[in-house]
Amino acid sequence: MRAILMSVFSFFAAATLSVTNSLAGEVEVLHWWTSGGEAAAVQELQKMLQKEGHMWTDFAVAGGGGSAAMTTLKSRAVGGNPPTAAQVKGPQIQDWAELGVLTNLDEVAKAEGWDDTVPKVVADIMKYQDGWVAVPVNVHRINWMWLNKAVFDKAGLAYPKTWDDFFAAMETLKKAGVTPIAWGGQNWQEATVWETVVAGVGGNDFYKKALVEADMEALKSDTMVQCFEVMRKMKQYTDPNAPGRDWNLATSMVIKGEAAVQFMGDWAKGEFTAAGKKPGEDYDAMPAPGTEDSFLFNVDSFIMFDVKDKDAKAAQAAMARLILSPEFQVVFNVNKGSIPVRSGIEEQPFDSIAVSSMGDFAATAESGGLMPSMAHEMAVSPAIRGAMFDVVTNFYNSDMSAADAASKLAAAVGEAM
Ligand code: GAL
């Protein structure tokens, strides 16, 4: 309802503006960035477009991970009324391009030199038959553990580096009356934690086999059973209100010291930043145990739907150009918690967590530890991802054994292939 109202309001705002500035083009942008940090980040794009005289009609569909937004997008497209631009990522970019409904962005890409500044691993996701059909915004790292510093200090605990240390610390915190793990009980969040555990327990080669190649042997292996056991163990350190909780509310528990840690991608940092918290003083972030040499990446991007109106076309081109401009890459990513997706951006004014992420992105690209996130649509097909989500969530929310979960996983993925 709120989203509908917001779009109605924006429509009237846009209609009023168009009277005063008839040269301006309009972009209606569908996205799911509604948390504090996310909204602060996306507003920067709106401001920059408006500065160039274009109009932004906001169509925000709340829901972490974007599945509600994607459902809305599909129904609007089916109804013949797609927005001008939409936050879409991974293989879905190819699906939309195949329908022949997207604006080709090669002209902007050429003028702005995208091929020279965007890493090939990202550019490949953005292109359809060698043409640019999407603009990348950022690089998020998934495999982070966020820690409230005061909670650890008060309990006299060092930050845990191994899974054994981690569970020992969780036990101490539980006894001290703190909720050890801030948990968001939604399928995409459970899958986000799970893929981090798969990298942390199984290592990079195992992650690639299981979650990128969907290799049957890896999916039903003893190592996978161990991964599920770690998930099961985590559950006893979560609170009874976890089911259904949004990710940003879980982050807020860590921000306020109501919980000690959260496993989440670095959009969580956007929430700490929006709350005025500083890394090293109020909170810290470390790669989850066992994932120091892994970088599970997740790239956000926008596609543009083909429009006839030439002012709208100009606004789309401006939006695409601005997204990869150095100025926007800095201000957006500082607020969003991610790192710039293009080369040539200075480390200043990014915080220490972003700077370490930038270093790890480059290092893991060399070492082979840079791996696509399954949960965030960078790795397997939507059908396989859906099968994995179902098994992980069913396992986590029942008393299924870890061994059963691994064999169900292999069976479900086999069927989805
Ligand atoms: C991810 C997206 C991030 C963040 C998160 C929570 O899929 O890539 O930008 O918004 O969902 O909504």
Tab-separated table of C-alpha atoms in Angstrom, residues 41-284:
chain	number	residue	atom	x	y	z
A	41	ALA	CA	22.110	5.389	-0.990
A	42	VAL	CA	19.477	5.363	-3.715
A	43	GLN	CA	18.448	8.945	-2.946
A	44	GLU	CA	21.886	10.034	-4.142
A	45	LEU	CA	21.017	8.822	-7.632
A	46	GLN	CA	17.713	10.596	-7.531
A	47	LYS	CA	19.445	13.848	-6.519
A	48	MET	CA	22.028	13.612	-9.281
A	49	LEU	CA	19.417	12.959	-11.954
A	50	GLN	CA	17.272	15.811	-10.744
A	51	LYS	CA	20.318	18.084	-10.839
A	52	GLU	CA	20.546	17.336	-14.553
A	53	GLY	CA	16.899	18.333	-14.944
A	54	HIS	CA	15.351	14.869	-15.093
A	55	MET	CA	12.501	13.549	-13.015
A	56	TRP	CA	12.603	10.520	-10.771
A	57	THR	CA	9.448	8.631	-9.980
A	58	ASP	CA	10.188	6.285	-7.149
A	59	PHE	CA	8.627	2.833	-7.233
A	60	ALA	CA	10.017	1.094	-4.178
A	61	VAL	CA	8.758	-2.398	-3.347
A	62	ALA	CA	9.862	-3.336	0.155
A	63	GLY	CA	11.293	-6.781	0.843
A	64	GLY	CA	14.934	-7.727	1.364
A	65	GLY	CA	16.553	-9.728	-1.392
A	66	GLY	CA	14.059	-8.332	-3.903
A	67	SER	CA	11.691	-11.224	-4.543
A	68	ALA	CA	8.588	-9.067	-3.899
A	69	ALA	CA	10.000	-6.408	-6.233
A	70	MET	CA	10.567	-8.990	-8.965
A	71	THR	CA	7.001	-10.284	-8.662
A	72	THR	CA	5.694	-6.723	-9.043
A	73	LEU	CA	7.986	-6.092	-11.987
A	74	LYS	CA	6.721	-9.181	-13.793
A	75	SER	CA	3.093	-8.290	-13.272
A	76	ARG	CA	3.657	-4.758	-14.537
A	77	ALA	CA	5.490	-6.028	-17.587
A	78	VAL	CA	2.752	-8.572	-18.307
A	79	GLY	CA	0.235	-5.729	-18.013
A	80	GLY	CA	2.168	-3.827	-20.686
A	81	ASN	CA	3.261	-1.145	-18.246
A	82	PRO	CA	6.871	-1.761	-17.211
A	83	PRO	CA	8.741	1.000	-15.351
A	84	THR	CA	11.491	2.845	-17.240
A	85	ALA	CA	14.222	1.321	-15.095
A	86	ALA	CA	14.344	-1.587	-12.683
A	87	GLN	CA	16.791	-3.102	-10.225
A	88	VAL	CA	17.378	-6.562	-11.696
A	89	LYS	CA	20.397	-8.789	-11.415
A	90	GLY	CA	22.161	-11.961	-12.443
A	91	PRO	CA	20.561	-14.347	-14.947
A	92	GLN	CA	17.281	-12.426	-14.877
A	93	ILE	CA	19.038	-9.730	-16.924
A	94	GLN	CA	19.480	-12.269	-19.720
A	95	ASP	CA	15.859	-13.391	-19.419
A	96	TRP	CA	14.531	-9.848	-19.884
A	97	ALA	CA	16.981	-9.168	-22.727
A	98	GLU	CA	15.870	-12.305	-24.524
A	99	LEU	CA	12.312	-10.962	-24.563
A	100	GLY	CA	13.614	-8.019	-26.587
A	101	VAL	CA	12.197	-5.397	-24.218
A	102	LEU	CA	15.395	-3.718	-22.986
A	103	THR	CA	17.161	-0.545	-24.045
A	104	ASN	CA	20.595	-1.222	-25.473
A	105	LEU	CA	23.153	0.843	-23.546
A	106	ASP	CA	26.142	0.472	-25.869
A	107	GLU	CA	26.240	4.139	-26.817
A	108	VAL	CA	26.655	5.284	-23.198
A	109	ALA	CA	28.998	2.377	-22.498
A	110	LYS	CA	31.246	3.391	-25.375
A	111	ALA	CA	31.261	7.091	-24.542
A	112	GLU	CA	32.031	6.325	-20.888
A	113	GLY	CA	34.559	3.541	-21.523
A	114	TRP	CA	32.741	0.909	-19.443
A	115	ASP	CA	34.699	-1.918	-21.080
A	116	ASP	CA	37.902	-0.441	-19.670
A	117	THR	CA	36.652	0.267	-16.164
A	118	VAL	CA	34.249	-2.581	-15.276
A	119	PRO	CA	35.844	-5.978	-14.437
A	120	LYS	CA	35.079	-8.634	-17.053
A	121	VAL	CA	33.454	-10.979	-14.510
A	122	VAL	CA	30.863	-8.237	-13.884
A	123	ALA	CA	30.578	-6.994	-17.490
A	124	ASP	CA	29.694	-10.508	-18.654
A	125	ILE	CA	26.614	-10.501	-16.397
A	126	MET	CA	25.531	-7.095	-17.770
A	127	LYS	CA	25.780	-8.001	-21.463
A	128	TYR	CA	23.449	-9.874	-23.761
A	129	GLN	CA	24.935	-11.044	-27.053
A	130	ASP	CA	27.895	-8.711	-26.479
A	131	GLY	CA	25.758	-5.615	-25.947
A	132	TRP	CA	25.358	-3.764	-22.635
A	133	VAL	CA	21.776	-4.141	-21.359
A	134	ALA	CA	22.353	-3.456	-17.653
A	135	VAL	CA	24.423	-1.036	-15.562
A	136	PRO	CA	26.248	-2.390	-12.509
A	137	VAL	CA	26.075	-0.289	-9.365
A	138	ASN	CA	28.319	-1.875	-6.768
A	139	VAL	CA	29.998	-4.970	-5.372
A	140	HIS	CA	28.631	-6.388	-2.140
A	141	ARG	CA	30.509	-9.033	-0.170
A	142	ILE	CA	28.281	-11.642	1.427
A	143	ASN	CA	30.504	-13.569	3.832
A	144	TRP	CA	30.703	-11.055	6.678
A	145	MET	CA	30.114	-11.361	10.386
A	146	TRP	CA	29.047	-8.068	12.047
A	147	LEU	CA	29.973	-7.677	15.711
A	148	ASN	CA	28.907	-5.271	18.437
A	149	LYS	CA	32.157	-4.194	20.090
A	150	ALA	CA	30.765	-3.264	23.505
A	151	VAL	CA	28.993	-6.606	23.838
A	152	PHE	CA	32.224	-8.525	23.213
A	153	ASP	CA	34.260	-6.191	25.456
A	154	LYS	CA	31.781	-6.507	28.306
A	155	ALA	CA	31.864	-10.287	28.102
A	156	GLY	CA	35.684	-10.197	27.970
A	157	LEU	CA	35.616	-12.058	24.665
A	158	ALA	CA	37.952	-11.780	21.688
A	159	TYR	CA	36.383	-11.874	18.232
A	160	PRO	CA	36.177	-15.528	17.154
A	161	LYS	CA	38.241	-16.640	14.172
A	162	THR	CA	37.314	-20.334	13.964
A	163	TRP	CA	33.959	-22.073	14.222
A	164	ASP	CA	35.047	-23.645	17.544
A	165	ASP	CA	35.918	-20.220	18.972
A	166	PHE	CA	32.701	-18.866	17.554
A	167	PHE	CA	30.452	-21.402	19.273
A	168	ALA	CA	32.400	-21.067	22.546
A	169	ALA	CA	31.821	-17.297	22.436
A	170	MET	CA	28.122	-17.758	21.616
A	171	GLU	CA	27.764	-20.029	24.656
A	172	THR	CA	29.374	-17.450	26.955
A	173	LEU	CA	27.152	-14.690	25.593
A	174	LYS	CA	24.014	-16.774	25.952
A	175	LYS	CA	24.861	-17.422	29.599
A	176	ALA	CA	25.390	-13.684	30.054
A	177	GLY	CA	21.806	-13.054	28.862
A	178	VAL	CA	22.603	-11.505	25.454
A	179	THR	CA	21.020	-12.858	22.270
A	180	PRO	CA	24.162	-14.216	20.621
A	181	ILE	CA	23.054	-14.260	16.956
A	182	ALA	CA	20.678	-11.713	15.418
A	183	TRP	CA	18.690	-13.901	13.024
A	184	GLY	CA	16.308	-12.887	10.278
A	185	GLY	CA	14.028	-15.846	9.683
A	186	GLN	CA	13.294	-15.439	5.963
A	187	ASN	CA	14.340	-17.928	3.312
A	188	TRP	CA	16.759	-15.644	1.483
A	189	GLN	CA	18.482	-14.686	4.751
A	190	GLU	CA	18.808	-18.314	5.809
A	191	ALA	CA	20.289	-19.087	2.376
A	192	THR	CA	22.672	-16.140	2.789
A	193	VAL	CA	24.010	-17.525	6.077
A	194	TRP	CA	24.115	-21.039	4.661
A	195	GLU	CA	26.256	-20.140	1.651
A	196	THR	CA	28.681	-18.367	3.972
A	197	VAL	CA	28.856	-21.527	6.097
A	198	VAL	CA	29.403	-23.634	2.965
A	199	ALA	CA	32.432	-21.484	2.079
A	200	GLY	CA	33.603	-21.373	5.700
A	201	VAL	CA	33.328	-25.091	6.427
A	202	GLY	CA	33.972	-26.538	2.974
A	203	GLY	CA	36.424	-23.993	1.532
A	204	ASN	CA	36.496	-22.333	-1.884
A	205	ASP	CA	36.747	-25.425	-4.083
A	206	PHE	CA	33.862	-27.058	-2.260
A	207	TYR	CA	31.738	-23.914	-2.525
A	208	LYS	CA	32.347	-23.800	-6.280
A	209	LYS	CA	31.481	-27.455	-6.764
A	210	ALA	CA	28.346	-27.349	-4.628
A	211	LEU	CA	26.871	-23.886	-5.166
A	212	VAL	CA	28.202	-22.842	-8.570
A	213	GLU	CA	28.417	-26.124	-10.461
A	214	ALA	CA	25.605	-27.830	-8.480
A	215	ASP	CA	27.719	-30.978	-8.409
A	216	MET	CA	25.719	-33.938	-7.052
A	217	GLU	CA	28.611	-35.529	-5.173
A	218	ALA	CA	29.378	-32.266	-3.376
A	219	LEU	CA	25.721	-31.607	-2.567
A	220	LYS	CA	25.254	-34.919	-0.773
A	221	SER	CA	28.782	-35.160	0.664
A	222	ASP	CA	29.809	-35.453	4.313
A	223	THR	CA	31.139	-31.905	4.067
A	224	MET	CA	27.635	-30.705	3.200
A	225	VAL	CA	26.281	-32.623	6.191
A	226	GLN	CA	28.770	-30.731	8.370
A	227	CYS	CA	27.569	-27.414	6.909
A	228	PHE	CA	23.996	-28.228	7.872
A	229	GLU	CA	25.186	-29.205	11.343
A	230	VAL	CA	26.726	-25.756	11.787
A	231	MET	CA	23.409	-24.165	10.777
A	232	ARG	CA	21.582	-26.353	13.274
A	233	LYS	CA	24.009	-25.370	16.021
A	234	MET	CA	23.529	-21.687	15.251
A	235	LYS	CA	19.805	-21.952	15.848
A	236	GLN	CA	20.183	-22.454	19.600
A	237	TYR	CA	21.844	-19.026	19.795
A	238	THR	CA	18.978	-17.141	18.162
A	239	ASP	CA	15.912	-15.637	19.868
A	240	PRO	CA	12.261	-16.778	19.646
A	241	ASN	CA	11.252	-13.715	17.583
A	242	ALA	CA	13.571	-14.575	14.697
A	243	PRO	CA	10.946	-16.117	12.351
A	244	GLY	CA	9.962	-13.612	9.664
A	245	ARG	CA	12.267	-10.876	10.936
A	246	ASP	CA	13.581	-8.446	8.288
A	247	TRP	CA	17.350	-8.313	7.853
A	248	ASN	CA	17.627	-4.650	8.855
A	249	LEU	CA	15.776	-5.304	12.114
A	250	ALA	CA	18.320	-8.016	12.861
A	251	THR	CA	21.104	-5.536	12.098
A	252	SER	CA	19.453	-3.078	14.428
A	253	MET	CA	19.696	-5.631	17.260
A	254	VAL	CA	23.488	-5.657	16.793
A	255	ILE	CA	23.614	-1.871	16.485
A	256	LYS	CA	21.785	-1.511	19.815
A	257	GLY	CA	23.776	-4.227	21.580
A	258	GLU	CA	20.708	-6.445	21.956
A	259	ALA	CA	22.554	-9.117	20.005
A	260	ALA	CA	26.253	-9.845	19.518
A	261	VAL	CA	26.618	-10.817	15.855
A	262	GLN	CA	24.840	-11.029	12.532
A	263	PHE	CA	25.900	-12.886	9.400
A	264	MET	CA	24.872	-10.730	6.462
A	265	GLY	CA	26.192	-9.074	3.319
A	266	ASP	CA	27.652	-5.608	3.689
A	267	TRP	CA	24.386	-3.805	3.018
A	268	ALA	CA	24.236	-4.297	6.813
A	269	LYS	CA	27.028	-1.725	7.033
A	270	GLY	CA	24.667	0.781	5.435
A	271	GLU	CA	22.488	0.457	8.546
A	272	PHE	CA	25.418	1.034	10.929
A	273	THR	CA	26.429	4.071	8.853
A	274	ALA	CA	22.881	5.455	8.787
A	275	ALA	CA	22.782	5.057	12.592
A	276	GLY	CA	25.999	7.092	12.902
A	277	LYS	CA	28.070	4.105	14.124
A	278	LYS	CA	31.795	3.829	13.430
A	279	PRO	CA	33.798	0.688	12.629
A	280	GLY	CA	36.499	-0.020	15.214
A	281	GLU	CA	34.616	2.071	17.796
A	282	ASP	CA	31.042	0.805	17.916
A	283	TYR	CA	31.181	-2.250	15.727
A	284	ASP	CA	33.458	-4.386	13.613
